[in-house]
Short mmCIF file of C-alpha atoms and ligand atoms in Angstrom, two decimals:
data_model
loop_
_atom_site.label_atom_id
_atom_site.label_comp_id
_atom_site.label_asym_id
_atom_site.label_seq_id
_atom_site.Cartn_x
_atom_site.Cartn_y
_atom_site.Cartn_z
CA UNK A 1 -26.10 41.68 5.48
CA UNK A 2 -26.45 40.21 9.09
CA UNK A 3 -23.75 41.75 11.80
CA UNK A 4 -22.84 39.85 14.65
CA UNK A 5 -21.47 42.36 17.13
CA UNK A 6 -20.01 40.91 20.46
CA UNK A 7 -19.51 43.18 23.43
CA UNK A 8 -21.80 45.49 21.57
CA UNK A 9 -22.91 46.95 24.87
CA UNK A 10 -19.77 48.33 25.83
CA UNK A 11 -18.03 51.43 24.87
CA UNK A 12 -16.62 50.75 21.57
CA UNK A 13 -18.81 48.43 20.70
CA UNK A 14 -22.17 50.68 21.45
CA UNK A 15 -20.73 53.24 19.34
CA UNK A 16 -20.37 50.96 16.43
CA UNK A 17 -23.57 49.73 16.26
CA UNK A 18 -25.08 53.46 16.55
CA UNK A 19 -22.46 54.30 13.51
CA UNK A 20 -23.43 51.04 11.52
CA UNK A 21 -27.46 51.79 11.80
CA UNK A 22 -27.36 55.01 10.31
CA UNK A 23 -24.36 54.29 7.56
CA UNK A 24 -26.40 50.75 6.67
CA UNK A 25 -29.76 51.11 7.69
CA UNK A 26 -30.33 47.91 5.61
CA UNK A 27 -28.05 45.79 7.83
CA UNK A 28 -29.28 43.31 10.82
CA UNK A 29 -27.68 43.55 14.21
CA UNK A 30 -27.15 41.24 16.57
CA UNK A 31 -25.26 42.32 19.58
CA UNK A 32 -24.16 39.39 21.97
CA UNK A 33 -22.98 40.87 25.31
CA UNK A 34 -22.54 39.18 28.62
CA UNK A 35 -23.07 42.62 30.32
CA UNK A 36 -20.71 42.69 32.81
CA UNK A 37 -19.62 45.25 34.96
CA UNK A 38 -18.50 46.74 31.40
CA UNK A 39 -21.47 46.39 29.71
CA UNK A 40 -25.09 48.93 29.96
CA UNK A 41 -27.98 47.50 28.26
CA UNK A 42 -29.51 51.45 29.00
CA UNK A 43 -27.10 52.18 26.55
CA UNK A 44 -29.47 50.78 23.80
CA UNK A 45 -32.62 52.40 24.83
CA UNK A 46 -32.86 54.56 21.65
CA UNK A 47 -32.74 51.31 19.30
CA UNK A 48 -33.80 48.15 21.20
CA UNK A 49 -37.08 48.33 19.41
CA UNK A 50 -35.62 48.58 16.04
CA UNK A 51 -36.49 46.08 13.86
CA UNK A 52 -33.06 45.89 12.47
CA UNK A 53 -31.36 45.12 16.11
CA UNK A 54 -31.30 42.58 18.56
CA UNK A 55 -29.64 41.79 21.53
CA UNK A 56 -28.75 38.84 22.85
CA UNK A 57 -27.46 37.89 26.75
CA UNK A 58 -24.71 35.54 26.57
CA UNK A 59 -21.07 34.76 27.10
CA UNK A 60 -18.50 34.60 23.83
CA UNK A 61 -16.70 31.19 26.03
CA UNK A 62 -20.42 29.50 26.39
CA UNK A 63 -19.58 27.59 23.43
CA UNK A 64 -23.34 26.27 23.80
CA UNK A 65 -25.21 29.25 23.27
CA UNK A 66 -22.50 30.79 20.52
CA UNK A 67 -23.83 28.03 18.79
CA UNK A 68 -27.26 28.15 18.97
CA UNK A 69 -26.95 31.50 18.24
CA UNK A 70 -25.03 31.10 15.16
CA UNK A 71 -27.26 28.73 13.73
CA UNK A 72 -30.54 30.34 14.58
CA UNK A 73 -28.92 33.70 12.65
CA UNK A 74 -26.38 33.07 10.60
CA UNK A 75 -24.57 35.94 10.54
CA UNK A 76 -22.36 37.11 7.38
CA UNK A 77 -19.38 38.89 9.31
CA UNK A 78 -18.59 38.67 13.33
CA UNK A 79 -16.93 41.75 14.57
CA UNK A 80 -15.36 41.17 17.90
CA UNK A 81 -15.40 43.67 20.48
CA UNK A 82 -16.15 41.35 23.40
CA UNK A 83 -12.95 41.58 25.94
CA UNK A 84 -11.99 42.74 29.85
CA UNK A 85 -10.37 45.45 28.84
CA UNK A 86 -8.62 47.35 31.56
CA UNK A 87 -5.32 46.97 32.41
CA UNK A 88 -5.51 47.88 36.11
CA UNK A 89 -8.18 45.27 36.65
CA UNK A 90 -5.92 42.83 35.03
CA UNK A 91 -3.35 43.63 37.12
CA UNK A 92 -5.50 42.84 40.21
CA UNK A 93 -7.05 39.66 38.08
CA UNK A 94 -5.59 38.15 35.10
CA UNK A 95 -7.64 35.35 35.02
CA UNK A 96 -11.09 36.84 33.65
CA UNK A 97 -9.11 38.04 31.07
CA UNK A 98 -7.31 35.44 29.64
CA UNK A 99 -10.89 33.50 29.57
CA UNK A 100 -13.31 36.26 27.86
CA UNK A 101 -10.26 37.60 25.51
CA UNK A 102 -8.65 34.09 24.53
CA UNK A 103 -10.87 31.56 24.86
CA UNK A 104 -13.95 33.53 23.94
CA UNK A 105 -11.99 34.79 20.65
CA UNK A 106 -11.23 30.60 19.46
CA UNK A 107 -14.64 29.73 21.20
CA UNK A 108 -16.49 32.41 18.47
CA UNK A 109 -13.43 31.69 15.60
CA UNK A 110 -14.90 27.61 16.10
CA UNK A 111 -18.65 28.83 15.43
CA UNK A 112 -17.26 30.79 12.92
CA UNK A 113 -15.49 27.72 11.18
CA UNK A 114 -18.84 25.13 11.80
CA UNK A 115 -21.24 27.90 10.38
CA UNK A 116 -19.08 29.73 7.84
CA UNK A 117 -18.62 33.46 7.59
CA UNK A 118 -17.37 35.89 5.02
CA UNK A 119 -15.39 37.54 7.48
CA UNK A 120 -14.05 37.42 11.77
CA UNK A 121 -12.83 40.95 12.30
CA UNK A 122 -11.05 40.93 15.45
CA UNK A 123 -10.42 44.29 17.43
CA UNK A 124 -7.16 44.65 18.79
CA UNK A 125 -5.23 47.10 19.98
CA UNK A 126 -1.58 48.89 19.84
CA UNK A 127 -1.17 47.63 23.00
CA UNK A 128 0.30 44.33 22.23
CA UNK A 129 3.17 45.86 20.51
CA UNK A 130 4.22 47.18 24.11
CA UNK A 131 5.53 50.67 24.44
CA UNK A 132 7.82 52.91 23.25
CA UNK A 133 10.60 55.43 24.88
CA UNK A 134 9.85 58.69 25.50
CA UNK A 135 13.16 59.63 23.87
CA UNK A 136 12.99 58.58 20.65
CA UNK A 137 9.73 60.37 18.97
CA UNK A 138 9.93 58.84 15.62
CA UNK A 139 9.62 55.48 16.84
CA UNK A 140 5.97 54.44 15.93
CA UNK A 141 4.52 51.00 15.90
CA UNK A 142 3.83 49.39 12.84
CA UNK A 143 2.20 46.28 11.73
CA UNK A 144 5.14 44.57 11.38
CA UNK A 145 6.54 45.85 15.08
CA UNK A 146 6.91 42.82 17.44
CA UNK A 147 4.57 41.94 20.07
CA UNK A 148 5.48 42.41 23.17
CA UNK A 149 2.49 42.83 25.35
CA UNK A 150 3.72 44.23 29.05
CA UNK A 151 0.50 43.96 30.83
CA UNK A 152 -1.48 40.78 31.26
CA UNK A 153 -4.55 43.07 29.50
CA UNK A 154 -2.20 43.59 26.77
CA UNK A 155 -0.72 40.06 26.82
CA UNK A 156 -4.21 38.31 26.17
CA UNK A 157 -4.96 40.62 23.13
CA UNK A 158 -1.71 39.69 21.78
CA UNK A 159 -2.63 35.78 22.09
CA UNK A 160 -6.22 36.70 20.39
CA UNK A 161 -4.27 38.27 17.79
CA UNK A 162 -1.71 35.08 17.26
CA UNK A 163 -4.93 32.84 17.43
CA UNK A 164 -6.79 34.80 14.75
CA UNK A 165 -3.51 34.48 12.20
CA UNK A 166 -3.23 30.97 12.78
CA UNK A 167 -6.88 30.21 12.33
CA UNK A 168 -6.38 32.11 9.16
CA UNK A 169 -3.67 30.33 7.81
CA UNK A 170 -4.48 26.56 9.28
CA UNK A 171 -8.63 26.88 8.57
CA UNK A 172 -8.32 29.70 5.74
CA UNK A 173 -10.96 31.80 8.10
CA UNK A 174 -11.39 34.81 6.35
CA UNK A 175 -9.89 37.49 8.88
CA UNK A 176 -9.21 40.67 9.66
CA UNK A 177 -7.52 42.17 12.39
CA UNK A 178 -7.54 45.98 13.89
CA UNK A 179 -4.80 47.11 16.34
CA UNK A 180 -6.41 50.80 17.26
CA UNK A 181 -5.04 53.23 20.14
CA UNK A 182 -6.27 54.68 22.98
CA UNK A 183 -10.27 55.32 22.44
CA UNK A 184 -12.31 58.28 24.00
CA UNK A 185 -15.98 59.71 23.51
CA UNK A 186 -19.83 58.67 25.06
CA UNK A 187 -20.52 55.58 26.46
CA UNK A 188 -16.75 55.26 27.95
CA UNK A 189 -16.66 53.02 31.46
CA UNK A 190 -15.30 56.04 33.90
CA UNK A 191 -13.19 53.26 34.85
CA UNK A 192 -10.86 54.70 32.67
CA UNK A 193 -8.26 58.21 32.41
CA UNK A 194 -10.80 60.18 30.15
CA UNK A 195 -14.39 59.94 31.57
CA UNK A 196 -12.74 59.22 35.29
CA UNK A 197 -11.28 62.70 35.29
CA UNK A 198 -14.17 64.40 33.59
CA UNK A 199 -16.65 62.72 36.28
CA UNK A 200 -14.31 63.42 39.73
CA UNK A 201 -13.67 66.88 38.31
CA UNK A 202 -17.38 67.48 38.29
CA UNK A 203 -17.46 66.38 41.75
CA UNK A 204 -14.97 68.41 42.74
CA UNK A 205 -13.28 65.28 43.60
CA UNK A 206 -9.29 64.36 43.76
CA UNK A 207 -7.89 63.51 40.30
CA UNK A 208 -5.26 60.77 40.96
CA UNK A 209 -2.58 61.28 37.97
CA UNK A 210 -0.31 57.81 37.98
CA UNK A 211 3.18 58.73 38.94
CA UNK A 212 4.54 62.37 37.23
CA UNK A 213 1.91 61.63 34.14
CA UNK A 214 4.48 61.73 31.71
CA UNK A 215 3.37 58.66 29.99
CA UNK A 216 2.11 59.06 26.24
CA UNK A 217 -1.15 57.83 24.94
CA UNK A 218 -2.36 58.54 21.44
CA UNK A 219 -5.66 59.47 21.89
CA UNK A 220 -8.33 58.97 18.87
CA UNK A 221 -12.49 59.98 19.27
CA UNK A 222 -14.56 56.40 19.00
CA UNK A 223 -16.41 57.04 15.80
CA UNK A 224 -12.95 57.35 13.56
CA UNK A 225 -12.31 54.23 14.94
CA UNK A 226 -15.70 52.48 14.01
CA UNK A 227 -15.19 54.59 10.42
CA UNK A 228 -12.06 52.89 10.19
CA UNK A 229 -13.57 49.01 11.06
CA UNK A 230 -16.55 49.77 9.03
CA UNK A 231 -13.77 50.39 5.94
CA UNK A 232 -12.23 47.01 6.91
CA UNK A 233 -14.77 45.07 6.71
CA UNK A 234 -15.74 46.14 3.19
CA UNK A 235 -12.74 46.84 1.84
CA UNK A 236 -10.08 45.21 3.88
CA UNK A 237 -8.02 42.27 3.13
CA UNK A 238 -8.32 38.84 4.86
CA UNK A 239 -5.26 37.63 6.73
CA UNK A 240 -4.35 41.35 6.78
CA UNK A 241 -3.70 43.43 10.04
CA UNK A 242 -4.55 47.48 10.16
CA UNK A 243 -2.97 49.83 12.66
CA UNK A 244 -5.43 52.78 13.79
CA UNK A 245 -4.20 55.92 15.05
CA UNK A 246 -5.24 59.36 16.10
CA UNK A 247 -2.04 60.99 14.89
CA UNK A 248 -2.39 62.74 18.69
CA UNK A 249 0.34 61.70 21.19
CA UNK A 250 -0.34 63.64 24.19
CA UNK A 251 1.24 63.29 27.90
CA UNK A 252 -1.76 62.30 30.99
CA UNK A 253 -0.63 65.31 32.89
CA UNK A 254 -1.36 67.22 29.94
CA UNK A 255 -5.05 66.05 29.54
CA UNK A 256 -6.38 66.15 32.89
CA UNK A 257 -4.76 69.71 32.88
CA UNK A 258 -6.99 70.59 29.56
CA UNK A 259 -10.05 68.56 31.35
CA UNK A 260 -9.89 71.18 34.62
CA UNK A 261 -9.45 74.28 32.46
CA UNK A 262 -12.69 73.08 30.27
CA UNK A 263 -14.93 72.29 33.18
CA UNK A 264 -13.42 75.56 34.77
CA UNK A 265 -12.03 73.45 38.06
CA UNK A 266 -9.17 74.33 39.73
CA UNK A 267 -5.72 72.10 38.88
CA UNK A 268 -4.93 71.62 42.42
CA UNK A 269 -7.19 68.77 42.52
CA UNK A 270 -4.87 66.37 40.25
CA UNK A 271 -2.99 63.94 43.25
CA UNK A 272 0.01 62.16 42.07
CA UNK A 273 -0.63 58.80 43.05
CA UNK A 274 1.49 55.63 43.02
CA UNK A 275 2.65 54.37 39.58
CA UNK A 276 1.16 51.45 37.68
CA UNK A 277 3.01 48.33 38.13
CA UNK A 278 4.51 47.34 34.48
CA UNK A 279 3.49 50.93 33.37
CA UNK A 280 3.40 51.52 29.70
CA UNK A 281 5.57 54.84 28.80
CA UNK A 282 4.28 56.06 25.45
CA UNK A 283 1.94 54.88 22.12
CA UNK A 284 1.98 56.28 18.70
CA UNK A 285 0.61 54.15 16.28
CA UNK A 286 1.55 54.63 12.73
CA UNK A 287 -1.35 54.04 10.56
CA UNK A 288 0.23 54.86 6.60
CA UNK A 289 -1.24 51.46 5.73
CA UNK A 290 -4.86 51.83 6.11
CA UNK A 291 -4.18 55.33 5.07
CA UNK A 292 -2.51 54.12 1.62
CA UNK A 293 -4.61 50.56 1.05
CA UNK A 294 -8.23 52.05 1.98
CA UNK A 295 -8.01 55.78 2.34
CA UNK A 296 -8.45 56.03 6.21
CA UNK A 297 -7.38 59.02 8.32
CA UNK A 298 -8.76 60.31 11.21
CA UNK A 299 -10.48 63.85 10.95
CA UNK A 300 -11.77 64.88 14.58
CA UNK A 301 -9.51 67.35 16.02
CA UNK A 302 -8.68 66.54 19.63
CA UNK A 303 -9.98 70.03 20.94
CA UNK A 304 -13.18 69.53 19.11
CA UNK A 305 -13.62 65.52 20.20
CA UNK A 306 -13.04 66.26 23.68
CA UNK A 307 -15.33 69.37 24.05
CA UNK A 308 -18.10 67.07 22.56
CA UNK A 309 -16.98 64.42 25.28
CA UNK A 310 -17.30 66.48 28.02
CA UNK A 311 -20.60 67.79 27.26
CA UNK A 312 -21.78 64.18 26.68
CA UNK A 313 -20.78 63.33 30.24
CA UNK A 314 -22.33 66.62 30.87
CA UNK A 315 -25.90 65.83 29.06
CA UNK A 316 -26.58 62.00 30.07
CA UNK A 317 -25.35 62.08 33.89
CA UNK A 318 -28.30 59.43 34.75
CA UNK A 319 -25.95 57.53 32.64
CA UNK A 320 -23.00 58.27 34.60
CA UNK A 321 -24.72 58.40 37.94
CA UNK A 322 -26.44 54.74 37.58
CA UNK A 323 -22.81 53.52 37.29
CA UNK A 324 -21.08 55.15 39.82
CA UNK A 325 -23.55 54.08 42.46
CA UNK A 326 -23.35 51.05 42.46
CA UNK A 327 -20.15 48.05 42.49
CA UNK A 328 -18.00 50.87 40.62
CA UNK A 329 -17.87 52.34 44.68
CA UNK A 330 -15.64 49.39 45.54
CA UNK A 331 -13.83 49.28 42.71
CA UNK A 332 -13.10 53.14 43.60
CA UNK A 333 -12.11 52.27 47.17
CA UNK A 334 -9.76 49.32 46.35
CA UNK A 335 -7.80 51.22 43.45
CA UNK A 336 -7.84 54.46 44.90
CA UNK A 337 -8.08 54.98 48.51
CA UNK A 338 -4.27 54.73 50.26
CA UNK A 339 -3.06 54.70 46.66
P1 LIG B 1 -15.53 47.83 27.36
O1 LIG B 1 -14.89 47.23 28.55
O2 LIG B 1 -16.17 49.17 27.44
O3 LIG B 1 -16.65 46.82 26.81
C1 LIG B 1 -16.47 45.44 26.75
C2 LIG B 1 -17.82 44.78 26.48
O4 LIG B 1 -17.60 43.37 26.35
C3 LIG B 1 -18.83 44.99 27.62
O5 LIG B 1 -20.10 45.30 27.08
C4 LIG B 1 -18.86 43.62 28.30
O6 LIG B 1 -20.11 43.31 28.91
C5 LIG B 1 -18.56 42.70 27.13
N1 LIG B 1 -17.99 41.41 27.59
C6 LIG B 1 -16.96 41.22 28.45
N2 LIG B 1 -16.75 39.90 28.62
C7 LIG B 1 -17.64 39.25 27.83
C8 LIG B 1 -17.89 37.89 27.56
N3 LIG B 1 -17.19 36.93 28.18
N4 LIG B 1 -18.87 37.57 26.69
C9 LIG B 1 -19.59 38.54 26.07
N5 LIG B 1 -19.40 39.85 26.30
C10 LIG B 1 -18.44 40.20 27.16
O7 LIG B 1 -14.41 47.80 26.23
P2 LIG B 1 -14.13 48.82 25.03
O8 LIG B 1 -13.26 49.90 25.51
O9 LIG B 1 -15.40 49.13 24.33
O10 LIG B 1 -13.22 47.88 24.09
C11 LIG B 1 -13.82 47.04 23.12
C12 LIG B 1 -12.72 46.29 22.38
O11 LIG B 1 -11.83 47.21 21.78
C13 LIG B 1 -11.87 45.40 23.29
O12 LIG B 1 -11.61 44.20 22.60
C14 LIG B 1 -10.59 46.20 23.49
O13 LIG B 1 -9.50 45.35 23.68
C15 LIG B 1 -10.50 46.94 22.17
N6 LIG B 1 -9.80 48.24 22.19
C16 LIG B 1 -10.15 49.19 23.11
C17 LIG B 1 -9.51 50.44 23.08
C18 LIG B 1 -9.91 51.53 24.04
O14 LIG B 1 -9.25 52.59 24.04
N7 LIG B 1 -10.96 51.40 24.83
C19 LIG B 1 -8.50 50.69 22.15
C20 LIG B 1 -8.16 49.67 21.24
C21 LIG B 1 -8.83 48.46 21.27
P1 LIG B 2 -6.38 54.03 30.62
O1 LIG B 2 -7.52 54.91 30.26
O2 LIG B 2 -6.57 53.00 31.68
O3 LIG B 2 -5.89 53.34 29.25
P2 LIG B 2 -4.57 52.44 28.96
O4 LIG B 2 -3.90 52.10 30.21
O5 LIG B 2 -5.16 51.23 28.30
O6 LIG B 2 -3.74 53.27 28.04
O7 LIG B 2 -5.15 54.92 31.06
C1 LIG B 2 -4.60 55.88 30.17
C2 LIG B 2 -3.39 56.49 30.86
O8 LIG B 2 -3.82 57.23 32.00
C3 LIG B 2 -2.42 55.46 31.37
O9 LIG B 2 -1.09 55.94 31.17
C4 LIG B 2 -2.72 55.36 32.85
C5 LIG B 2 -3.19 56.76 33.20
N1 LIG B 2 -4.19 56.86 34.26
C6 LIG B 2 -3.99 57.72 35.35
O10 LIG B 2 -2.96 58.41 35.44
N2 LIG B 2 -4.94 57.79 36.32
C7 LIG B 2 -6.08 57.05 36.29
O11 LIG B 2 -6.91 57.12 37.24
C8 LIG B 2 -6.29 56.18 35.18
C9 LIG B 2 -7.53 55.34 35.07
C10 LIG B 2 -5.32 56.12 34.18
#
């Protein structure tokens, strides 16, 4: 079985391919990453000798070079990771993102088409169903909850999605698609809430909560969410979509909080800082389908997957440190400083 993983080099996506060499050691791997800002080819250092991997530099909209690719490999199944996935940056930006996460997803669904695959699984996100109240905590999404993306981030994962269905029912692509919640664990960009507050709290820095921190994320450690792709591709039905939750709502204030008293740092360095514009209120992703149809829960307790977080931040700061130093400064500065 060949693999074609894009954005493997990110945080998700270097995850799953660490998960999928030791659960199929008889697979290939080819990871196609642009490596942007997002991506860490140091990541791979353990397995970029392995004869079973290979990475490949490239961009998911060079429609050129997805080609070549395809036809010099031939993968079996793509599984789509490549995006710009955070929402402050499309905030700032939308553009970037409606290029990788759009047109790369048709660009790679074409390839897919020319080539012929036995399966395009796309990862998504609960994020294009939009948010929830905060009063009304049985409200979960569903996979038949409408889209209604609020952020441009979210907005051009909810076009992938729409693309992905449509190339399923016009070209009869065999597809799957994933709608998972909010991700944490190694390898995360300290870009975002989890590995931003670990790394400032252990620089005694500020840690800038958006507005009171009320909002509600359902938090879910990485590797039940590659579990849960690795089940889809096997065992999941084309044309099908698959919600994928951590069954762990839990308020921002509320984790940061947990992060200080773990690291043993005082709470008065959370800052309130200015809201985010279009700001999401809560998540909660109900995931009885995949539950029911393949047997899928998640199993990591929260107190257990973010103890193992923190001392991964804590054991592989060259990791940490190489990223912070450099463009990630600016990208502090501009989003942070005069908040
Ligand atoms: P990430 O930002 O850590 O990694 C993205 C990777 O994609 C990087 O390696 C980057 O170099 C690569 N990339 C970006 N543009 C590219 C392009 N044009 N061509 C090729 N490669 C490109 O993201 P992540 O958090 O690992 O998310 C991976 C996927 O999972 C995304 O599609 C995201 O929407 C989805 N997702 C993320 C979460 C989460 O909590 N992080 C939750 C649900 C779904
Ligand atoms: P984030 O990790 O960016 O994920 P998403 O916006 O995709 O859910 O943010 C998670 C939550 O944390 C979100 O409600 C915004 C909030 N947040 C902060 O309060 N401060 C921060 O510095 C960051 C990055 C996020």
């Amino acid at each position: 079985m060949k693999l074609l993983i894009t954005g493997g080099a990110g945080f998700i996506g270097s995850n799953f391919i660490f998960y999928m060499l030791k659960k199929h050691p008889e697979y290939y791997m080819i990871c196609l990453d642009k490596l942007t800002y997002a991506g860490n080819l140091s990541t791979f250092a353990s397995v970029m000798d392995s004869p079973n991997f290979r990475f490949v530099k490239a961009d998911v909209c060079d429609r050129m070079a997805v080609y070549r690719l395809f036809e010099e490999e031939q993968p079996d199944m793509v599984v789509h990771f490549a995006a710009e996935s955070h929402v402050d940056r499309s905030i700032e930006a939308p553009d970037i993102f409606l290029q990788t996460n759009i047109i790369g997803t048709a660009v790679l669904m074409d390839a897919c088409r020319k080539y012929g695959i036995t399966r395009f699984h796309q990862v998504s996100t609960d994020e294009v169903y939009g948010d929830l109240p905060l009063d009304r905590p049985n409200l979960l999404f569903t996979e038949e909850t409408p889209l209604h993306a609020s952020s441009p981030y979210s907005a051009s994962k909810a076009s992938a999605d729409l693309l992905v269905l449509a190339y399923h029912r016009t070209y009869a692509l065999p597809v799957t698609i994933s709608r998972c919640s909010n991700n944490y664990g190694p390898y995360q960009f300290p870009e975002k809430l989890i590995p931003l507050m670990i790394i400032n709290a252990l620089k005694g820095k500020s840690l800038p909560v958006y507005g009171k921190g009320f909002n509600i994320r359902d938090w879910i450690y990485v590797e039940e969410h590659c579990k849960a792709i690795d089940l889809i591709l096997h065992e999941g039905k084309n044309g099908e979509v698959y919600n994928i939750g951590g069954d762990n709502e839990m308020r921002n204030i509320d984790i940061v909080k947990l992060i200080c008293k773990l690291l043993g740092k005082p709470e008065s360095l959370i800052t309130y800082v200015a809201d985010r514009k279009g700001h999401d209120m809560r998540y909660a992703v109900d995931f009885t389908k995949i539950r029911n149809e393949l047997g899928w829960k998640p199993e990591m307790k929260f107190e257990d997957g973010i103890q193992n977080t923190i001392h991964w931040y804590l054991d592989n700061k060259t990791w940490w440190e190489e990223i912070i130093g450099g463009e990630y400064q600016n990208y502090y500065e501009k989003m942070y400083v005069c908040r």
